[in-house]
Coordinates of C-alpha atoms in Angstrom, one line a residue:
A1 CA 121.8 85.8 7.5
F2 CA 118.9 86.7 5.2
H3 CA 119.4 89.6 2.7
A4 CA 116.8 91.1 0.4
V5 CA 117.2 89.8 -3.2
A6 CA 117.8 93.0 -5.2
P7 CA 119.6 93.6 -8.6
S8 CA 122.1 95.9 -6.9
T9 CA 123.5 93.1 -4.8
F10 CA 122.5 89.8 -6.5
A11 CA 122.6 90.6 -10.2
A12 CA 126.1 89.0 -10.6
K13 CA 125.5 86.1 -8.2
R14 CA 123.9 82.7 -8.7
W15 CA 122.2 80.1 -6.4
K16 CA 122.0 76.4 -6.1
R17 CA 118.9 74.3 -5.1
Y18 CA 119.3 72.4 -1.9
T19 CA 119.7 68.6 -2.1
R20 CA 119.9 67.8 1.6
Y21 CA 117.8 68.8 4.7
A22 CA 120.6 69.4 7.1
F23 CA 119.2 72.9 7.6
A24 CA 116.2 71.4 9.3
V25 CA 118.0 68.8 11.5
H26 CA 117.3 70.7 14.7
D27 CA 113.5 71.3 14.1
A28 CA 111.4 69.1 16.4
L29 CA 108.3 70.9 15.0
A30 CA 107.6 72.4 11.5
P31 CA 104.7 74.8 10.9
L32 CA 102.0 73.8 8.5
V33 CA 99.2 75.6 6.7
A34 CA 95.7 74.4 6.2
H35 CA 96.1 73.8 2.4
E36 CA 98.9 71.2 3.0
L37 CA 97.3 69.4 5.9
P38 CA 95.4 66.7 3.9
R39 CA 98.8 65.5 2.4
A40 CA 100.8 66.0 5.5
A41 CA 98.3 64.0 7.6
L42 CA 98.9 61.0 5.4
H43 CA 102.6 60.8 6.4
L44 CA 103.4 62.8 9.5
P45 CA 101.9 63.2 13.0
T46 CA 100.5 66.7 13.4
A47 CA 99.4 68.8 16.4
F48 CA 98.7 72.4 17.3
A49 CA 101.3 74.6 19.0
L50 CA 101.1 78.0 20.6
Q51 CA 103.0 80.8 18.8
G52 CA 102.7 83.7 21.1
E53 CA 99.1 83.7 22.1
A54 CA 97.7 81.9 18.9
F55 CA 97.7 78.3 17.8
T56 CA 99.2 77.0 14.6
P57 CA 99.2 73.5 13.1
V58 CA 102.6 71.8 13.2
A59 CA 104.2 68.6 12.0
V60 CA 105.7 66.7 15.0
L61 CA 109.2 65.7 13.8
G62 CA 111.0 64.8 17.0
I63 CA 110.5 63.7 20.6
Q64 CA 113.0 66.1 22.2
P65 CA 113.9 69.8 21.5
G66 CA 116.5 70.3 18.8
Q67 CA 116.0 66.9 17.1
N68 CA 114.4 66.2 13.8
L69 CA 114.0 62.5 13.4
F70 CA 112.9 62.8 9.7
V71 CA 116.4 64.1 8.7
A72 CA 118.8 61.1 8.2
P73 CA 122.4 61.5 9.2
D74 CA 123.3 62.0 5.6
G75 CA 120.7 64.8 5.2
R76 CA 118.0 62.8 3.3
W77 CA 114.4 63.4 4.2
L78 CA 112.8 60.3 5.6
G79 CA 109.1 61.3 5.4
G80 CA 106.6 60.7 2.7
Y81 CA 105.7 64.4 2.7
T82 CA 107.9 67.5 3.0
P83 CA 106.4 70.5 4.8
A84 CA 106.0 73.6 2.7
A85 CA 108.1 75.5 5.3
Y86 CA 111.1 73.7 4.0
R87 CA 110.5 73.7 0.2
A88 CA 111.6 77.3 -0.5
H89 CA 115.0 77.0 1.3
P90 CA 117.2 79.1 1.2
F91 CA 114.6 81.8 0.3
A92 CA 112.1 83.4 2.7
L93 CA 109.8 86.4 2.8
A94 CA 111.2 89.2 4.9
S95 CA 109.3 92.3 6.3
L96 CA 110.8 95.7 5.8
P97 CA 110.4 98.5 8.4
D98 CA 107.5 100.0 6.4
G99 CA 105.7 96.7 6.4
Q100 CA 106.4 95.8 2.8
Q101 CA 107.6 92.2 2.2
V102 CA 110.5 91.3 0.0
L103 CA 112.1 88.0 -1.1
A104 CA 115.2 87.3 0.9
F105 CA 118.1 84.8 0.6
D106 CA 120.0 83.1 3.4
E107 CA 123.6 83.8 2.5
A108 CA 124.8 81.4 5.2
S109 CA 123.2 78.5 3.5
G110 CA 126.2 77.7 1.4
L111 CA 124.0 77.8 -1.7
L112 CA 125.1 81.3 -2.9
T113 CA 127.7 81.1 -5.7
E114 CA 129.6 83.3 -8.1
A115 CA 129.6 81.1 -11.2
D116 CA 127.6 77.9 -11.3
G117 CA 123.9 77.5 -10.4
E118 CA 120.9 79.5 -11.4
P119 CA 120.8 83.3 -11.9
F120 CA 118.8 85.6 -9.7
F121 CA 118.2 88.1 -12.5
Y122 CA 118.4 88.1 -16.3
A123 CA 120.6 90.5 -18.1
D124 CA 117.8 93.1 -18.4
G125 CA 117.4 93.2 -14.6
T126 CA 114.2 91.2 -14.4
P127 CA 113.9 88.3 -11.9
A128 CA 114.9 84.9 -13.4
Q129 CA 112.1 82.3 -13.7
G130 CA 113.4 80.2 -10.8
V131 CA 113.3 83.2 -8.5
K132 CA 109.8 84.1 -9.7
D133 CA 108.6 80.6 -9.0
V134 CA 110.0 80.7 -5.4
L135 CA 108.4 84.1 -4.8
A136 CA 105.0 82.8 -6.1
F137 CA 105.2 79.8 -3.8
L138 CA 106.1 81.8 -0.7
T139 CA 103.3 84.3 -1.4
Q140 CA 100.8 81.4 -1.7
V141 CA 102.0 79.9 1.5
Q142 CA 101.7 83.2 3.3
A143 CA 98.2 83.8 2.1
N144 CA 97.2 80.4 3.3
R145 CA 98.9 81.1 6.6
A146 CA 96.4 84.0 7.2
H147 CA 93.5 81.6 6.4
T148 CA 95.1 79.0 8.7
D149 CA 95.3 81.5 11.6
R150 CA 91.6 82.2 11.3
I151 CA 90.8 78.5 11.4
C152 CA 92.9 78.0 14.5
Q153 CA 91.2 81.0 16.2
V154 CA 87.7 79.4 15.5
L155 CA 88.9 76.1 16.9
A156 CA 90.1 77.7 20.0
E157 CA 87.0 79.9 20.5
H158 CA 84.9 76.8 20.4
A159 CA 87.1 75.0 23.0
L160 CA 88.1 72.3 20.5
L161 CA 91.8 72.3 21.3
Q162 CA 93.0 70.4 24.4
P163 CA 96.5 69.9 25.8
W164 CA 98.1 66.8 24.4
P165 CA 101.1 65.3 26.3
I166 CA 102.4 62.7 23.9
T167 CA 104.0 59.5 25.1
V168 CA 106.3 57.9 22.6
Q169 CA 108.3 54.7 22.9
G170 CA 111.8 55.9 21.9
D171 CA 115.2 54.4 21.8
G172 CA 115.7 54.9 25.6
G173 CA 112.2 53.9 26.7
E174 CA 109.1 56.1 27.0
R175 CA 109.5 59.8 26.4
M176 CA 106.9 62.5 27.0
V177 CA 106.5 65.4 24.5
Q178 CA 104.9 68.4 26.3
G179 CA 103.4 71.7 25.0
L180 CA 101.3 70.4 22.2
H181 CA 97.5 70.5 21.6
R182 CA 95.1 68.3 19.7
I183 CA 91.5 68.3 18.6
D184 CA 89.1 67.3 21.4
E185 CA 87.1 64.8 19.4
A186 CA 84.4 64.5 22.1
A187 CA 83.9 68.2 22.2
L188 CA 83.8 68.3 18.4
N189 CA 81.1 65.6 18.3
A190 CA 79.1 67.4 21.0
L191 CA 79.0 70.8 19.3
P192 CA 75.5 72.3 19.0
A193 CA 74.2 72.9 15.5
D194 CA 74.9 76.7 15.4
A195 CA 78.5 76.2 16.6
L196 CA 79.1 73.3 14.2
K197 CA 77.9 75.5 11.4
A198 CA 80.3 78.3 12.4
V199 CA 83.2 75.8 12.5
Q200 CA 82.2 74.4 9.1
Q201 CA 81.9 77.8 7.5
A202 CA 85.4 78.8 8.7
G203 CA 86.8 75.8 6.9
A204 CA 88.0 74.3 10.2
L205 CA 86.4 70.8 9.9
P206 CA 88.9 69.4 7.4
V207 CA 91.8 70.7 9.6
A208 CA 90.3 69.1 12.6
Y209 CA 89.8 65.7 10.9
C210 CA 93.2 65.8 9.4
Q211 CA 94.8 66.2 12.8
L212 CA 92.8 63.3 14.2
L213 CA 93.8 61.1 11.3
S214 CA 97.5 61.9 11.6
V215 CA 97.7 60.5 15.1
Q216 CA 98.2 57.1 13.6
H217 CA 101.8 58.2 12.6
L218 CA 103.0 58.8 16.2
P219 CA 104.7 55.3 16.4
R220 CA 106.9 56.4 13.5
L221 CA 108.7 58.8 15.8
G222 CA 109.8 55.9 18.1
E223 CA 110.8 53.8 15.1
L224 CA 113.0 56.6 13.7
A225 CA 114.6 57.3 17.0
L226 CA 115.5 53.6 17.4
A227 CA 116.8 53.4 13.8
Q228 CA 119.0 56.5 14.3
R229 CA 120.4 55.1 17.5
K230 CA 121.3 51.8 15.8
A231 CA 122.9 53.7 12.9
A232 CA 125.0 55.7 15.3
A233 CA 126.1 52.8 17.4
P234 CA 129.4 51.0 16.7
P235 CA 129.1 47.5 15.3
R236 CA 129.0 44.9 18.0
V237 CA 131.7 42.2 17.8
P238 CA 130.3 38.8 18.9
T239 CA 132.2 36.9 21.6
T240 CA 132.0 33.5 23.2
P241 CA 131.0 33.2 26.9
A242 CA 134.8 33.0 27.6
G243 CA 135.3 36.4 26.0
E244 CA 136.9 35.1 22.8
L245 CA 136.0 36.2 19.3
D246 CA 133.1 34.2 18.1
L247 CA 133.1 33.6 14.3
S248 CA 130.3 31.1 14.2
F249 CA 127.9 33.7 12.7
L250 CA 129.9 33.5 9.5
S251 CA 128.5 30.0 8.5
Q252 CA 125.4 28.0 8.7
N253 CA 125.6 24.2 8.2
G254 CA 129.2 24.6 7.2
T255 CA 128.7 27.0 4.3
L256 CA 129.4 30.7 4.2
N257 CA 126.1 32.7 4.5
L258 CA 126.1 36.0 2.7
G259 CA 122.4 36.5 2.7
G260 CA 120.3 37.8 -0.2
L261 CA 120.7 40.9 -2.2

């Protein structure tokens, strides 16, 4: 439930910064913008997904809908890079009926308070520094989103995006991830000079190469799926072939083995 941040409704309220990523636990994909792709590609598998009739870069975070493998059961983020789409939580930009955009706050986030936390506004009614920082960040991301949309349009116009059914070795065997696209490397390498120049001038080449580079992180999805399954499984009690409790694992050569710290 997002509500516009205005002095009339938020002047007496305060907010806390998030410390866990439970709010993203059901996101199998996270949108990315071109500016962050060089860093995201170093840690996360990326692809292109259709939003309506247009493509957008995404981080691939799960191997089935509603599952984000990069969020640990305790809410920690397990990736080396956090998508910009998550870093302003619980704020977002919202569009008013007249097309104007305003800063909004998710009151269902559990981060809205009456006493502790950071203020939304100073006593004189001006936005607090933390709120101004969030608004500047979201405005920057939105501006780069428009640039990213143009890049994806150029990639599609030159037939450089191809369907990419991903096969990942997960906790229950191989799993197919459908609906994603990737850069067609052969088509990119075969572009005639004039088309290559157009792609370059649009700023699309770094985006293309970042996506190709990020493919190396696909096995991470299978590793995370297996780790989460093991973490959720009850501990296995060892037994002898006769079905009796087997305590031999407690010792090696007659001495108690506690392992190293």
